[in-house]
Amino acid sequence: MTEQRVASIASDVISTPTLLLLVESDRNRELLANQFSDVAIQTHADDPFSDPTFDLCLVDLRSFRRYREQLEAHKEATEPTFLPYLLLTGTHSPDDLSSAVTDVVDEVIQRPVSKTALTARVENLLERRALSLELTRQKKQSEQRFKTLFHASPDPIIVGTADGIVTEVNNAFTTTFDVEASAVRGAPISALHLSPPASVERFHRQMTGEESDTMTVEWEPESGARLVTEVRTDSITDLGTETERIGIFRDITERIEKQENLERQNERLETFADTIAHDLRNPLAIAMGQLSLAREVGGEEHLDSVESAHLRMKQLIDELLTLAKQGRTVLDPDEVALRRAVETAWSHVESHEATLTVDVDHFTTLLADEGRLYELFENLFRNAIEHGGETVAVRVGSLVDEAGFYVEDNGPGIPLNRRDEVFEAGYTDGADGTGLGLSIVQQIVEGHDWDISIREGASGGARFEITGIQSA
């Protein structure tokens, strides 16, 4: 090993190692500086730590005692990167030194020492220094990469201590939950301004390790928009002085809503099956009974009853098919004139002596599926005639305070405690009703992403208000 070899140690990390010589004797300091002529030598002046960018400190015992506090402070400031101190002693052997010395220096070498032995010691310490610098560089690079990914992630992320104190949040977290990062750093997770409190408590237990399974949490942001998240937590190490826990929120609102829509569709399918089984069985039994009587005793009146039962079954089948398709979302609505739609739908209904008043101007238009809008009005008109009688008065008009329209009649109305039930498929209080008309109306409204509510009409009858409509 030569002194030239010392200068080339880990050239990728330390291009030219720097030695700080803290040696009291000018002569010894000069000899040492000459011995390592191919490395950068930094000798002490009035303040040897004015330029603390050295890779190894070669210090004698007198200088160590003089600068002990500075040496300790500088070594502590560079941790966890290894900064070697090599102590040169004269009469003291390493075994004679106190722990106050050996706790600070990394190696001790006793004079007289050969040039080869000293060079080997210095080389070994500088290699360790170079390796430590490389590990520190890689760690910083990993931390920077982690920080970049952390803030670039579209998923909200929070980092906290094992006892539930927030240490960091990413940009997606502050945006999603509408908080300032500075306001939550250092705060307990349980004190986050998230709602509902039960969700915060569940998340706190998971972040502190009391619960380990992935969980689904529904939040109530101040924006009012629904937010359902899947939360995963895990421990992270080697990025700080202590183990921390990271929590990642994955927005699954759309997936949950699709699942809920599928469940509602399945419920509707079950309703269809129940309705078919219940409502078709009665007219079918009537038809079969009357047909048997006609075969046994003859009589036109029995065949009339069979025909009536068949017409009843056709009506049920037609309305069930309508109900099945009306819940589909309207993806490509047309511009429809509201007054023309009302008048066209009225012409499709057996109105008998019922009357229609339209308080809609000829210029009012809306975006809708035209055919399904006709179905909506037709079913509301039939419902008014079925419950209000053949002379019922029906009125359709535009709402004043919000975008939408109403359909009302002067019939008996709908009691307050039954207004939610009337939209259920199969619900009816009429002998001739199928119980599907208002369910079809609700499906058409939902397919357009509108809203429907029931109120009392001006004449005491039923008033249906459809809102949330987008004008053309």
Short mmCIF file of N, CA and C in Angstrom, two decimals, residues 58 67 82-83 86 113 117 120 168 291 298 307 334-335 349 352 364 376 380 395 430 435 453 470:
data_model
loop_
_atom_site.label_atom_id
_atom_site.label_comp_id
_atom_site.label_asym_id
_atom_site.label_seq_id
_atom_site.Cartn_x
_atom_site.Cartn_y
_atom_site.Cartn_z
N LEU A 58 -6.90 13.64 11.96
CA LEU A 58 -5.73 13.04 12.59
C LEU A 58 -5.35 13.96 13.74
N TYR A 67 -9.78 20.50 21.83
CA TYR A 67 -10.94 20.67 20.92
C TYR A 67 -12.00 19.57 21.10
N PHE A 82 -20.42 8.10 8.68
CA PHE A 82 -19.22 7.82 9.45
C PHE A 82 -18.15 8.89 9.17
N LEU A 83 -17.67 9.57 10.23
CA LEU A 83 -16.58 10.54 10.13
C LEU A 83 -15.47 10.08 11.08
N LEU A 86 -8.74 9.64 14.07
CA LEU A 86 -7.58 8.78 14.37
C LEU A 86 -6.70 9.52 15.37
N VAL A 113 5.43 5.28 14.82
CA VAL A 113 4.69 4.45 13.89
C VAL A 113 5.32 4.57 12.53
N ALA A 117 2.46 1.64 8.21
CA ALA A 117 1.37 1.34 9.14
C ALA A 117 0.38 2.48 9.24
N ALA A 120 -1.72 2.66 6.09
CA ALA A 120 -2.72 1.58 6.07
C ALA A 120 -3.92 1.94 6.94
N GLU A 168 -46.47 13.47 8.41
CA GLU A 168 -46.48 13.98 7.04
C GLU A 168 -47.76 13.55 6.34
N LEU A 291 -112.56 -20.89 -19.06
CA LEU A 291 -112.44 -21.71 -20.26
C LEU A 291 -113.02 -23.10 -20.02
N GLY A 298 -120.84 -24.09 -22.25
CA GLY A 298 -120.95 -23.09 -23.30
C GLY A 298 -121.26 -21.72 -22.70
N GLU A 307 -111.19 -13.48 -22.20
CA GLU A 307 -110.55 -12.39 -22.93
C GLU A 307 -110.11 -11.28 -21.97
N ASP A 334 -82.24 14.17 -25.86
CA ASP A 334 -82.62 15.07 -26.95
C ASP A 334 -83.22 16.35 -26.37
N GLU A 335 -83.28 17.37 -27.20
CA GLU A 335 -83.97 18.61 -26.81
C GLU A 335 -85.46 18.42 -27.08
N VAL A 349 -103.60 8.56 -23.69
CA VAL A 349 -104.28 8.03 -22.51
C VAL A 349 -105.80 8.10 -22.72
N HIS A 352 -111.32 9.75 -20.90
CA HIS A 352 -112.75 9.81 -20.57
C HIS A 352 -113.19 11.28 -20.49
N THR A 364 -90.52 26.47 -23.64
CA THR A 364 -89.80 25.72 -22.60
C THR A 364 -89.34 24.37 -23.15
N LEU A 376 -93.41 8.77 -18.83
CA LEU A 376 -93.55 9.37 -17.50
C LEU A 376 -94.90 10.08 -17.37
N LEU A 380 -98.30 9.09 -15.06
CA LEU A 380 -98.84 10.03 -14.07
C LEU A 380 -100.30 10.37 -14.39
N ARG A 395 -103.42 19.12 -13.98
CA ARG A 395 -102.71 20.34 -14.36
C ARG A 395 -101.21 20.04 -14.41
N GLY A 430 -105.88 0.25 -5.76
CA GLY A 430 -107.00 0.17 -6.68
C GLY A 430 -107.22 -1.25 -7.16
N GLY A 435 -99.96 -1.56 -9.88
CA GLY A 435 -98.96 -1.18 -8.88
C GLY A 435 -97.59 -0.89 -9.48
N SER A 453 -90.63 14.19 -6.04
CA SER A 453 -91.21 14.27 -4.69
C SER A 453 -92.71 14.43 -4.80
N GLN A 470 -82.12 19.53 -16.50
CA GLN A 470 -81.21 20.39 -17.26
C GLN A 470 -81.95 20.95 -18.47
#
